Coordinates of C-alpha atoms in Angstrom, one line a residue:
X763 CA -47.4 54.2 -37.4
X764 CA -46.8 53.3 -33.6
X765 CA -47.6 49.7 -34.0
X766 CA -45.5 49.8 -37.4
X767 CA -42.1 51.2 -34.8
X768 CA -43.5 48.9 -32.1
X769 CA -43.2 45.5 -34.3
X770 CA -39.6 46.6 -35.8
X771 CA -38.4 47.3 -32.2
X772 CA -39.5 43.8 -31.5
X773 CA -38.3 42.2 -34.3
X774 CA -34.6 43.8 -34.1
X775 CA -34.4 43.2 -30.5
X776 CA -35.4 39.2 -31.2
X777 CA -32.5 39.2 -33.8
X778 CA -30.2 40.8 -31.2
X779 CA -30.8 38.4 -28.2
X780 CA -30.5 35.6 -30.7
X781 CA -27.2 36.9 -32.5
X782 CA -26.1 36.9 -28.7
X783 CA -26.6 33.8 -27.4
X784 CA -25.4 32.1 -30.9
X785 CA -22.0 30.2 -29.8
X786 CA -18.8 31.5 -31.8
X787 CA -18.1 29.3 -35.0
X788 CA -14.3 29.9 -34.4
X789 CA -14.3 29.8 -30.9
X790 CA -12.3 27.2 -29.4
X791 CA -13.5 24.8 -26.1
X792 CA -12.2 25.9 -23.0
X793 CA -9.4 24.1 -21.8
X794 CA -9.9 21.2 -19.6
X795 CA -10.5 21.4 -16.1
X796 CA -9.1 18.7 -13.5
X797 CA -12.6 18.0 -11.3
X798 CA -10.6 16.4 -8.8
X799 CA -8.3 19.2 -7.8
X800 CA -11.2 21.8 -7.7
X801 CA -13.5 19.7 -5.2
X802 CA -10.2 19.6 -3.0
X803 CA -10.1 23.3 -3.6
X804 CA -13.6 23.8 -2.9
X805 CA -15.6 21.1 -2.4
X806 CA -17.6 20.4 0.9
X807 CA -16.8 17.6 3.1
X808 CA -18.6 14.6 1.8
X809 CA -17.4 15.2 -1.7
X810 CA -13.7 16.0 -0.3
X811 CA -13.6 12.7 1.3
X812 CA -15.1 10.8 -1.9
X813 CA -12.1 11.8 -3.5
X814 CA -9.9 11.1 -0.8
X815 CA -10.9 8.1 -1.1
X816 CA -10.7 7.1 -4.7
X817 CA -6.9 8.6 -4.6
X818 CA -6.3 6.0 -2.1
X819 CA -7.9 3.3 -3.8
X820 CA -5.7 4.1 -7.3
X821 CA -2.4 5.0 -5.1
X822 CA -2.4 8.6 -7.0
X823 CA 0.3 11.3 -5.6
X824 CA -0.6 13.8 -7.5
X825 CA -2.4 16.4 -5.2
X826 CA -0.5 15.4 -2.5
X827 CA 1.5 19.2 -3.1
X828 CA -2.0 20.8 -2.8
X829 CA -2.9 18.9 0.2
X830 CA 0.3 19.9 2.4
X831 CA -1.0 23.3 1.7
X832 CA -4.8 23.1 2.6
X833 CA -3.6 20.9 5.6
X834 CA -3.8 24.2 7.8
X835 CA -7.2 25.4 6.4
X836 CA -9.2 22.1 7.3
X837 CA -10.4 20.9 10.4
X838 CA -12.7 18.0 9.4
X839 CA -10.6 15.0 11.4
X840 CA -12.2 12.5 8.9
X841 CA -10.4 14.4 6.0
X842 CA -7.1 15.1 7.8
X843 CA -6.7 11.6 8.6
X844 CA -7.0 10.6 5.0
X845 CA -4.1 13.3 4.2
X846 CA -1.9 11.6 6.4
X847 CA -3.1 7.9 4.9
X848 CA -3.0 9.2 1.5
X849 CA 0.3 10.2 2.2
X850 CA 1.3 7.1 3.7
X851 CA 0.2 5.1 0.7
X852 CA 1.9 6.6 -2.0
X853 CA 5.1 7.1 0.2
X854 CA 5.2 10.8 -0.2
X855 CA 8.0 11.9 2.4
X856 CA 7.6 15.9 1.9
X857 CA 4.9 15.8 4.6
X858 CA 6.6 14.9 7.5
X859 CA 7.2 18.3 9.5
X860 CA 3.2 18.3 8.8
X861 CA 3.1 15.1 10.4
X862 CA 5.1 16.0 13.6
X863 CA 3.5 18.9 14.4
X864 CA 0.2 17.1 14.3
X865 CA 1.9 14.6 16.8
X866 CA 3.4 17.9 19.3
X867 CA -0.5 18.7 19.8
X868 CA -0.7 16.2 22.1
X869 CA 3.0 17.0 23.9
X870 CA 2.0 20.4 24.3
X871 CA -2.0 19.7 25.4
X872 CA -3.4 21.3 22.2
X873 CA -6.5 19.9 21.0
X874 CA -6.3 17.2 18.8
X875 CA -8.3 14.2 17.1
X876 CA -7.0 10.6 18.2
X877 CA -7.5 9.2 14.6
X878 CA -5.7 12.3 13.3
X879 CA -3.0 11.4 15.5
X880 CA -2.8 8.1 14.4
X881 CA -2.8 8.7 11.0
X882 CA 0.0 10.7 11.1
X883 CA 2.2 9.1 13.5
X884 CA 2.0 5.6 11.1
X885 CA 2.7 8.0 8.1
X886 CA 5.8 9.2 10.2
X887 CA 7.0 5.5 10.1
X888 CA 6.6 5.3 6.4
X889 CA 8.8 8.0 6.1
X890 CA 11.6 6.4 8.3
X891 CA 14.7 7.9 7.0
X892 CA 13.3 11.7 8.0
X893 CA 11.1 10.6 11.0
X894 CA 12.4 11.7 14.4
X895 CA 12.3 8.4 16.6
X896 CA 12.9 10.5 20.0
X897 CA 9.6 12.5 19.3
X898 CA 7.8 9.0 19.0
X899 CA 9.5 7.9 21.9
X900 CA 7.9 11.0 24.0
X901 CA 4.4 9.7 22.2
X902 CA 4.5 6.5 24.4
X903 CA 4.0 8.0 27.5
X904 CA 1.2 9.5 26.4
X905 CA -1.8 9.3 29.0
X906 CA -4.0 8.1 26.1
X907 CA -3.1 4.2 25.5
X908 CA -4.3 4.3 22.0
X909 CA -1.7 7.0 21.4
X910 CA 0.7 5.3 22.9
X911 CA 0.4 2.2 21.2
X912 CA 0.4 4.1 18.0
X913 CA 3.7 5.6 18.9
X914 CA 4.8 2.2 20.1
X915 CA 4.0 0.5 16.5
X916 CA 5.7 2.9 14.6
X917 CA 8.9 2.8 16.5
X918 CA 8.9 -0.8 15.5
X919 CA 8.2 -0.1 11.6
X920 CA 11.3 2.6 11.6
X921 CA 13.5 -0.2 13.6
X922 CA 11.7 -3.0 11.1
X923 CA 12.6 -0.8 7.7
X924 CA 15.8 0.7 8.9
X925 CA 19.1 0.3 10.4
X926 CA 18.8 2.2 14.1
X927 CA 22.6 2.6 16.3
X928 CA 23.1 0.7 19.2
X929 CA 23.0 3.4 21.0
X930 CA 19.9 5.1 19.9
X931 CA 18.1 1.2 20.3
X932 CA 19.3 1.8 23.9
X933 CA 18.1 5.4 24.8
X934 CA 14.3 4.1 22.8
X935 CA 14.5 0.6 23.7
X936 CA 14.8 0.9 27.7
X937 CA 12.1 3.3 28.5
X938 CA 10.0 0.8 26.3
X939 CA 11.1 -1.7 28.7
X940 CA 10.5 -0.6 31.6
X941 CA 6.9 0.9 30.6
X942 CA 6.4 -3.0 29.6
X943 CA 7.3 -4.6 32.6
X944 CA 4.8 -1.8 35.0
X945 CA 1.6 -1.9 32.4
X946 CA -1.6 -4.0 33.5
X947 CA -1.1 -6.7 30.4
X948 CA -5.2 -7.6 31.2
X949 CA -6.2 -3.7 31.2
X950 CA -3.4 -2.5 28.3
X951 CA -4.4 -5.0 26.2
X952 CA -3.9 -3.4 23.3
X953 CA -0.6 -1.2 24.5
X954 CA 1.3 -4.6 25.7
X955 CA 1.1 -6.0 22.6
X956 CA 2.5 -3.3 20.7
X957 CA 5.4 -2.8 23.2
X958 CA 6.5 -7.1 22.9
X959 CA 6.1 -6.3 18.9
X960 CA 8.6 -3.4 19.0
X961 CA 11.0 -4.3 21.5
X962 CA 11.4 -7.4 19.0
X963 CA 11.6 -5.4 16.1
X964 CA 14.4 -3.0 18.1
X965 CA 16.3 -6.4 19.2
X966 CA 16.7 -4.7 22.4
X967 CA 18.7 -8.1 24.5
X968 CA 17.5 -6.8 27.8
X969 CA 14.2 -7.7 27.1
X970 CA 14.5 -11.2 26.3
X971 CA 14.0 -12.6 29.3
X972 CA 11.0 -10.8 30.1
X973 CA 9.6 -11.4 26.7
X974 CA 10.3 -14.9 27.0
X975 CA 8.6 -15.5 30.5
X976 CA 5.4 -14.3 28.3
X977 CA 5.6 -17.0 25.4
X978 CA 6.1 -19.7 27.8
X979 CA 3.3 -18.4 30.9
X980 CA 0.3 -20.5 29.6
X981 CA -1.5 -18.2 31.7
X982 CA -0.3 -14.7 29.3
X983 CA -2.8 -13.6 27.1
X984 CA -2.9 -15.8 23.9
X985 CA -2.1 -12.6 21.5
X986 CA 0.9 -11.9 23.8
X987 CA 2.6 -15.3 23.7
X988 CA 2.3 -15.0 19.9
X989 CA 3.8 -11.7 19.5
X990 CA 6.6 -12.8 22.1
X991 CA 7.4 -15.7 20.4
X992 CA 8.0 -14.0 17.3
X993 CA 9.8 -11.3 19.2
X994 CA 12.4 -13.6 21.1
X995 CA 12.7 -15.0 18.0
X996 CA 14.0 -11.4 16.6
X997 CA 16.4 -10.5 19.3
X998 CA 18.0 -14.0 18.5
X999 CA 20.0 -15.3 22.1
X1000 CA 21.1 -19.3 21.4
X1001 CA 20.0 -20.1 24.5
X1002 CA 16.3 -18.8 23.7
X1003 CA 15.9 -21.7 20.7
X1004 CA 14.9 -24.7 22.4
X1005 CA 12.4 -22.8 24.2
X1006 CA 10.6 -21.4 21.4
X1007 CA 11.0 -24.7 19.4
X1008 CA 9.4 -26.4 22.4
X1009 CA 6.2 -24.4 22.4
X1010 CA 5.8 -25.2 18.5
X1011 CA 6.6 -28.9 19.0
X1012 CA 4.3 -29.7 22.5
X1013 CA 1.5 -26.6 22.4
X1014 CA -1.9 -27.8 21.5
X1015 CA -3.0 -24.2 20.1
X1016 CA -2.3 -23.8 16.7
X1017 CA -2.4 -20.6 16.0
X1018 CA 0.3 -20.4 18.9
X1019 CA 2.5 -23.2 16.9
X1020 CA 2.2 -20.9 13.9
X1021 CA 4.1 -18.0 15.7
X1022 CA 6.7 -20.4 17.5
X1023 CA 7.4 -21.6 14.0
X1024 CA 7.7 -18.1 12.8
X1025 CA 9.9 -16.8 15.8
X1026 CA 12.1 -19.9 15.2
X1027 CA 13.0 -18.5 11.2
X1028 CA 13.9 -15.4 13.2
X1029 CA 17.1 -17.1 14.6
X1030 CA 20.1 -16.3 13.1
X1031 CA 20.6 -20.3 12.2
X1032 CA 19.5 -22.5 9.5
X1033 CA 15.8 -23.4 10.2
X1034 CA 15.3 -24.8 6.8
X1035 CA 14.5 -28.5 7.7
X1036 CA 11.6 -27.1 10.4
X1037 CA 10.1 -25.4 8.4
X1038 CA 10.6 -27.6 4.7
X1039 CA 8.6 -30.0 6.9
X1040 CA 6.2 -28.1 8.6
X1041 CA 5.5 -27.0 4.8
X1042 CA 5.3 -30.2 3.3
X1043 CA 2.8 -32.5 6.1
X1044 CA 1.0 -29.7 9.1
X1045 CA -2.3 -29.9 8.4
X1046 CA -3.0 -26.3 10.2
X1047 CA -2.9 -23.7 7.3
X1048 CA -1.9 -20.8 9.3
X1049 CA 1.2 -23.2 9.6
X1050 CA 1.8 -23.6 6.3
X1051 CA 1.6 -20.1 5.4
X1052 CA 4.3 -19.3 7.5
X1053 CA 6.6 -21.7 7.1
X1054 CA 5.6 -20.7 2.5
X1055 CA 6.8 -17.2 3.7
X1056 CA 9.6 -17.9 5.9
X1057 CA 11.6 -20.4 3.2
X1058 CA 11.6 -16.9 1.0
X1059 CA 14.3 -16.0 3.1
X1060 CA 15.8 -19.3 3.2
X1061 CA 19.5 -18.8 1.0
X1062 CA 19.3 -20.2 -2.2
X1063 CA 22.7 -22.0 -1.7
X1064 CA 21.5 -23.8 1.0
X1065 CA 21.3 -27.2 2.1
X1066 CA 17.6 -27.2 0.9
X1067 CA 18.5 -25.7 -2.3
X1068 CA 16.5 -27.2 -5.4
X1069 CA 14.5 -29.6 -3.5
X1070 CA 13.2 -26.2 -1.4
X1071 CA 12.0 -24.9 -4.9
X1072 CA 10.2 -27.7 -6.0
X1073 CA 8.5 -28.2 -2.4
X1074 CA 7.5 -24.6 -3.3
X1075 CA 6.3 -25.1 -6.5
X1076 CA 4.3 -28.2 -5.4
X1077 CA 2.6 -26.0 -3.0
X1078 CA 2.1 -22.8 -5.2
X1079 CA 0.0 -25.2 -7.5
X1080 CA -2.2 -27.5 -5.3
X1081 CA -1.9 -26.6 -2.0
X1082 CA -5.9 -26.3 -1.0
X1083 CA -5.5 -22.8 0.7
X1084 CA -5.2 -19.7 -1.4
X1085 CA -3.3 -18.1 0.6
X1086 CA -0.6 -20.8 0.9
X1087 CA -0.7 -20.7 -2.8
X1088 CA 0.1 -17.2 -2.7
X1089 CA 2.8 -17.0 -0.1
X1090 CA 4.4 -19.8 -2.0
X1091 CA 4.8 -18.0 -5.2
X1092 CA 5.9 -14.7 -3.3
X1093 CA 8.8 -16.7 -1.7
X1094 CA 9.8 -18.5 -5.4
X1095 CA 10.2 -14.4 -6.9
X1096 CA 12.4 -13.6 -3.9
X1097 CA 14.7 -16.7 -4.6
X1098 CA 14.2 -16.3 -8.2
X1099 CA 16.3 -18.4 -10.7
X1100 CA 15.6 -19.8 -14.2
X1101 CA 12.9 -22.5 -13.2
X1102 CA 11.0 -20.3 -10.6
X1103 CA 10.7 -17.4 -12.8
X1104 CA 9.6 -19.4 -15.7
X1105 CA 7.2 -21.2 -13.6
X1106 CA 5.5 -17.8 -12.3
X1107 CA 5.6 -16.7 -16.1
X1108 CA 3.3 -19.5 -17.0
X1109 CA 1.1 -19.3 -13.7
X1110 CA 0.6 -15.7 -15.4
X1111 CA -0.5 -17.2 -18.7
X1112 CA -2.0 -20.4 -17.6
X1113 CA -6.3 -19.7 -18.0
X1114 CA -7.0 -22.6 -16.2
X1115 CA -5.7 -21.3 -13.0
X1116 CA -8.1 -19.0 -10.8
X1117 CA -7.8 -15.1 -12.3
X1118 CA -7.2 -13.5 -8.8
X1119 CA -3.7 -15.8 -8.8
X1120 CA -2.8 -15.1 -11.8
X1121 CA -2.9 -11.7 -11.2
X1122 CA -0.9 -12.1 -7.5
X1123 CA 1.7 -13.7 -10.5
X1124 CA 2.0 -11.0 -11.8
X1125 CA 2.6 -9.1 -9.3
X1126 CA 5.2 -10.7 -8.2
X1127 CA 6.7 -10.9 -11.9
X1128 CA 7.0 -6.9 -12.0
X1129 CA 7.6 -6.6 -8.2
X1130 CA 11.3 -8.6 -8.5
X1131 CA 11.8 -8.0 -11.9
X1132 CA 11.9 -10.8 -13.4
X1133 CA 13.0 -11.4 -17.3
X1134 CA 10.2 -12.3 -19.6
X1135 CA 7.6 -10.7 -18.1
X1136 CA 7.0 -8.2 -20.6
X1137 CA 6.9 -10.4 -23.5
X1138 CA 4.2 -12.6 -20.8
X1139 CA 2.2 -10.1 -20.5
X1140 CA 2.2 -9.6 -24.0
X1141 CA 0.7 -12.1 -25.0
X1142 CA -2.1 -12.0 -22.7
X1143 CA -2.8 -8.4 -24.4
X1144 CA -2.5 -10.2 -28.0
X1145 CA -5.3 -13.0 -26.9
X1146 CA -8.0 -10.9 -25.2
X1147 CA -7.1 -7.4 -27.2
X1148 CA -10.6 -7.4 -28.7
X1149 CA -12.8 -9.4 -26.7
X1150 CA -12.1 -9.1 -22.6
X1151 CA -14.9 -10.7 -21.6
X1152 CA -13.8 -11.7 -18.1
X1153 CA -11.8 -8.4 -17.4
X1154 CA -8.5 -10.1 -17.2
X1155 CA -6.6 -7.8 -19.4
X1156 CA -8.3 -4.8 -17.5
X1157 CA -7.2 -5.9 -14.1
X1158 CA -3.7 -6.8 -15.6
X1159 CA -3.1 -3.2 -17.0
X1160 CA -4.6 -1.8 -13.7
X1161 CA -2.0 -3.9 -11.8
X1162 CA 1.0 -2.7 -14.3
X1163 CA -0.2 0.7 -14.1
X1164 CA 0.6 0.6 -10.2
X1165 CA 4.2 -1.3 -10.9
X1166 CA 7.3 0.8 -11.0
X1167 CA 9.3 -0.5 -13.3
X1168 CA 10.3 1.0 -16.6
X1169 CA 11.0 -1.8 -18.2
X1170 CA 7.3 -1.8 -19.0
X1171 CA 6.9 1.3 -21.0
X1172 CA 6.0 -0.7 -24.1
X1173 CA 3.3 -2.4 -22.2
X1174 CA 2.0 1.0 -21.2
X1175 CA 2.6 2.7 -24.7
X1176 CA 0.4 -0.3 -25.9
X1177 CA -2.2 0.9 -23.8
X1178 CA -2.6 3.7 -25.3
X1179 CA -4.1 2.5 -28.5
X1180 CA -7.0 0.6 -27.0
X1181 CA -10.3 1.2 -27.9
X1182 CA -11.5 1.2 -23.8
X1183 CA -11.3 4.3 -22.5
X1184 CA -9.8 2.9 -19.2
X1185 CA -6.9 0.8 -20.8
X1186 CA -6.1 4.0 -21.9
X1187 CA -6.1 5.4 -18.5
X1188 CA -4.1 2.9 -17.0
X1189 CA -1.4 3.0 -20.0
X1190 CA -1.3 7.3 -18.6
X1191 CA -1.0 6.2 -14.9
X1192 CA 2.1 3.8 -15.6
X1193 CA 3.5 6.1 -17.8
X1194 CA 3.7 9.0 -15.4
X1195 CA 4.7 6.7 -12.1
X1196 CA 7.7 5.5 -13.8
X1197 CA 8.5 8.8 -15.2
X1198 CA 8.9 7.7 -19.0
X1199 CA 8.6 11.5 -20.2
X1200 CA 9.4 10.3 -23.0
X1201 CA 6.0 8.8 -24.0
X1202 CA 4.4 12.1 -22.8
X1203 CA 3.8 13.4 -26.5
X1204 CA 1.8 10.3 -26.7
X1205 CA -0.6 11.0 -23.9
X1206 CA -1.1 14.3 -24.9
X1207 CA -2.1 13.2 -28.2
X1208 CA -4.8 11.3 -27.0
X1209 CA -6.6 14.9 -25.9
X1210 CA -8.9 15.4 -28.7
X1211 CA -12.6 16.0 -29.5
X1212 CA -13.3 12.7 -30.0
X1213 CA -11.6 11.0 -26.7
X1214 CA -14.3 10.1 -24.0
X1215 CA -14.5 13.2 -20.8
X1216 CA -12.6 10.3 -18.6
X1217 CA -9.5 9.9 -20.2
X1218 CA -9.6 13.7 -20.8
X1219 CA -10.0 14.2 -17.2
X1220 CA -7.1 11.9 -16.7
X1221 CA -4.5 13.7 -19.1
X1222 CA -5.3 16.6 -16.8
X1223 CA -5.2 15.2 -13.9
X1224 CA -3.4 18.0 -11.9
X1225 CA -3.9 21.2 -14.2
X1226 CA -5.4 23.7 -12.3
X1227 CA -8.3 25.6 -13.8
X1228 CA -7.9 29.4 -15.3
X1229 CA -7.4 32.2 -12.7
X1230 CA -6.9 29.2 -9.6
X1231 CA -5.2 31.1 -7.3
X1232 CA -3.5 27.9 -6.0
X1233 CA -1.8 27.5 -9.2

């Protein structure tokens, strides 16, 4: 009888345990979790700075919220600095009062991280409209050169990107100056050079001189006559030309020709002919390349006018260098006009030309707009829909899918209905960087049982997981 109780006890309790770990028929999955967020939530260093990392790579803003919050919590440098970059990337702007009290560590002797405080201080720039020059300013003194040449480079890429008064160029522009003319150019290497870069980009006049005793003192160091000939070339005194155009006519260094020839399209006078011919017959590339990039600025009404297109044309096709090729076809989207943008439109389509410029094409297609780019790219998607074997629709979606423009929403709705898992992706990305909420439906429809984990993972991409307290 006790073995008879024994074996039903057994039995029951095997029918129990198995009744109990038997999955609910009618129970739904839980609801998907964004990885990404909860290894910046929780993850250890290594795996904090992986994806760190891949945000960077893929330009996503997304967590950049979460990040201003954790900013306190963390004191890995490696990571902070790659808030601050990330930051700077994506052009996030709500991070700046993060930014400056990272810099007022080093005003007010707290400890601090070098890298950290580089990082932020060329975020800071990036965020010119909200940055506060005068604390920058303070930053130069610092006794650390490396700090103070940050602070000195970012002064210049706030004066470079934005309008700064007269009178605030004076109050910045002086001290600058004056710390110039006292610094060891042999043992401030580094420091000098940023301080001839932004007292150019600042136009401060009463430099000029100074700067200009350094492009033409074959004794300077070579990186400091290059910088100050681009520099004299900024502030722009009439009586400075010939001296700049000297150097690029009579030097012997090329490299230092290069610079002359770009501080001579600084000039506010038509350098057209200079640099239409340094284009056309210098045999140095470095040359060409500038003078490519320079004629983008040239006025399309000017005296060069459609012969300056077809030079650039000329160039963008055969010229041996790449990156002539490249800065050629920048400088054609920047004048624009019928003939230019049709050209870059078939550069785009044309499978004969190398991939990688045909997708720097592109780029410049969606970066100025131009008209007929959607219907371009169009039919590259038509041609290679099903078969992709060289990637070349892959890297074009991943280059639209970084593109503001909303003119491209059917490009990215298109996306969606790919087989590959990763046009997919991309088509999400463009559609929530341009903001086209009105495709959202769409992307959520996409989030189904049979849809691979990644694109899942991407529709989710910000959802914080049940009971985060850092919803």
């Amino acid at each position: 009888m006790k073995r008879l109780f024994l074996l039903i006890f057994i039995l029951t309790s095997a029918l129990l345990f198995a009744e109990t770990d038997k999955p609910e028929e009618n129970s739904k999955s839980e609801a998907p979790v964004d990885r990404q967020r909860q290894v910046l939530l929780y993850g250890i260093d290594s795996e904090v700075l992986d994806v760190l990392s891949s945000l960077q790579s893929e330009g996503v803003d997304t967590y950049n919220p979460l990040l201003k919050e954790l900013l306190g919590e963390i004191r890995n440098p490696d990571i902070r600095s790659k808030i601050f970059q990330l930051w700077e990337i994506t052009k996030w702007e709500d991070g700046v009062e993060s930014a400056e009290n990272e810099l007022r560590k080093v005003l007010n002797d707290d400890l601090y991280d070098v890298a950290v405080i580089q990082a932020a201080a060329y975020y800071l720039a990036q965020s010119s409209d909200k940055a506060d020059i005068h604390l920058l300013a303070e930053l130069s003194e610092a006794r650390d050169s490396r700090i103070a040449a940050t602070a000195v480079r970012s002064i210049g890429k706030i004066a470079e990107k934005s309008s700064i008064p007269e009178s605030e160029v004076e109050k910045v522009g002086e001290p600058l100056l004056q710390k110039f003319l006292k610094e060891d150019a042999y043992e401030e290497d580094e420091l000098t050079a940023a301080l001839i870069v932004t007292l150019g980009k600042l136009k401060y006049t009463p430099s000029a001189d100074a700067l200009l005793a350094v492009a033409e003192d074959e004794g300077s160091p070579g990186g400091h006559r290059r910088f100050a000939c681009v520099s004299v070339g900024k502030i722009g005194r009439p009586e400075d030309y010939e001296s700049i155009e000297q150097i690029y006519f009579t030097s012997k260094d090329a490299n230092l020709r290069a610079y002359a020839l770009a501080g001579i399209a600084e000039f506010p006078r038509d350098s057209s002919d200079i640099l239409v011919q340094a284009l056309k017959r210098d045999s140095f590339w470095r040359i060409r390349l500038t003078a490519a990039e320079k004629l983008g600025n040239i006025p399309a009404g000017s005296s060069a006018g459609e012969k300056l297109d077809e030079l650039l044309r000329y160039k963008a096709s055969i010229d041996p260098v790449k990156q002539v090729r490249m800065a050629a076809m920048k400088s054609l989207g920047k004048r624009s006009g019928t003939v230019n943008d049709q050209f870059l439109i078939d550069y785009y389509a044309d499978i004969n030309r190398s991939p990688e410029l045909r997708i720097a094409a592109l780029d410049i297609l969606t970066e100025n707009k131009i008209k007929g780019s959607v219907e371009a790219v169009s039919e590259i998607l038509d041609k290679l829909w099903v078969k992709d074997s060289e990637r070349f629709m892959e890297f074009t979606c991943r280059n639209l899918s970084r593109s503001e423009w909303d003119e491209l929403a059917p490009l990215f709705e298109r996306m969606l209905d790919h087989p590959n898992w990763l046009i997919q992706v991309y088509g999400v990305r463009g559609i929530r960087k341009n903001g086209l909420s009105k495709l959202e439906a769409r992307v959520q429809a996409l989030d189904n049982d049979k849809t691979d984990g990644r694109l899942v993972q991407e529709i989710h991409r910000g959802n914080p997981a049940p009971n985060d307290e850092n919803q």
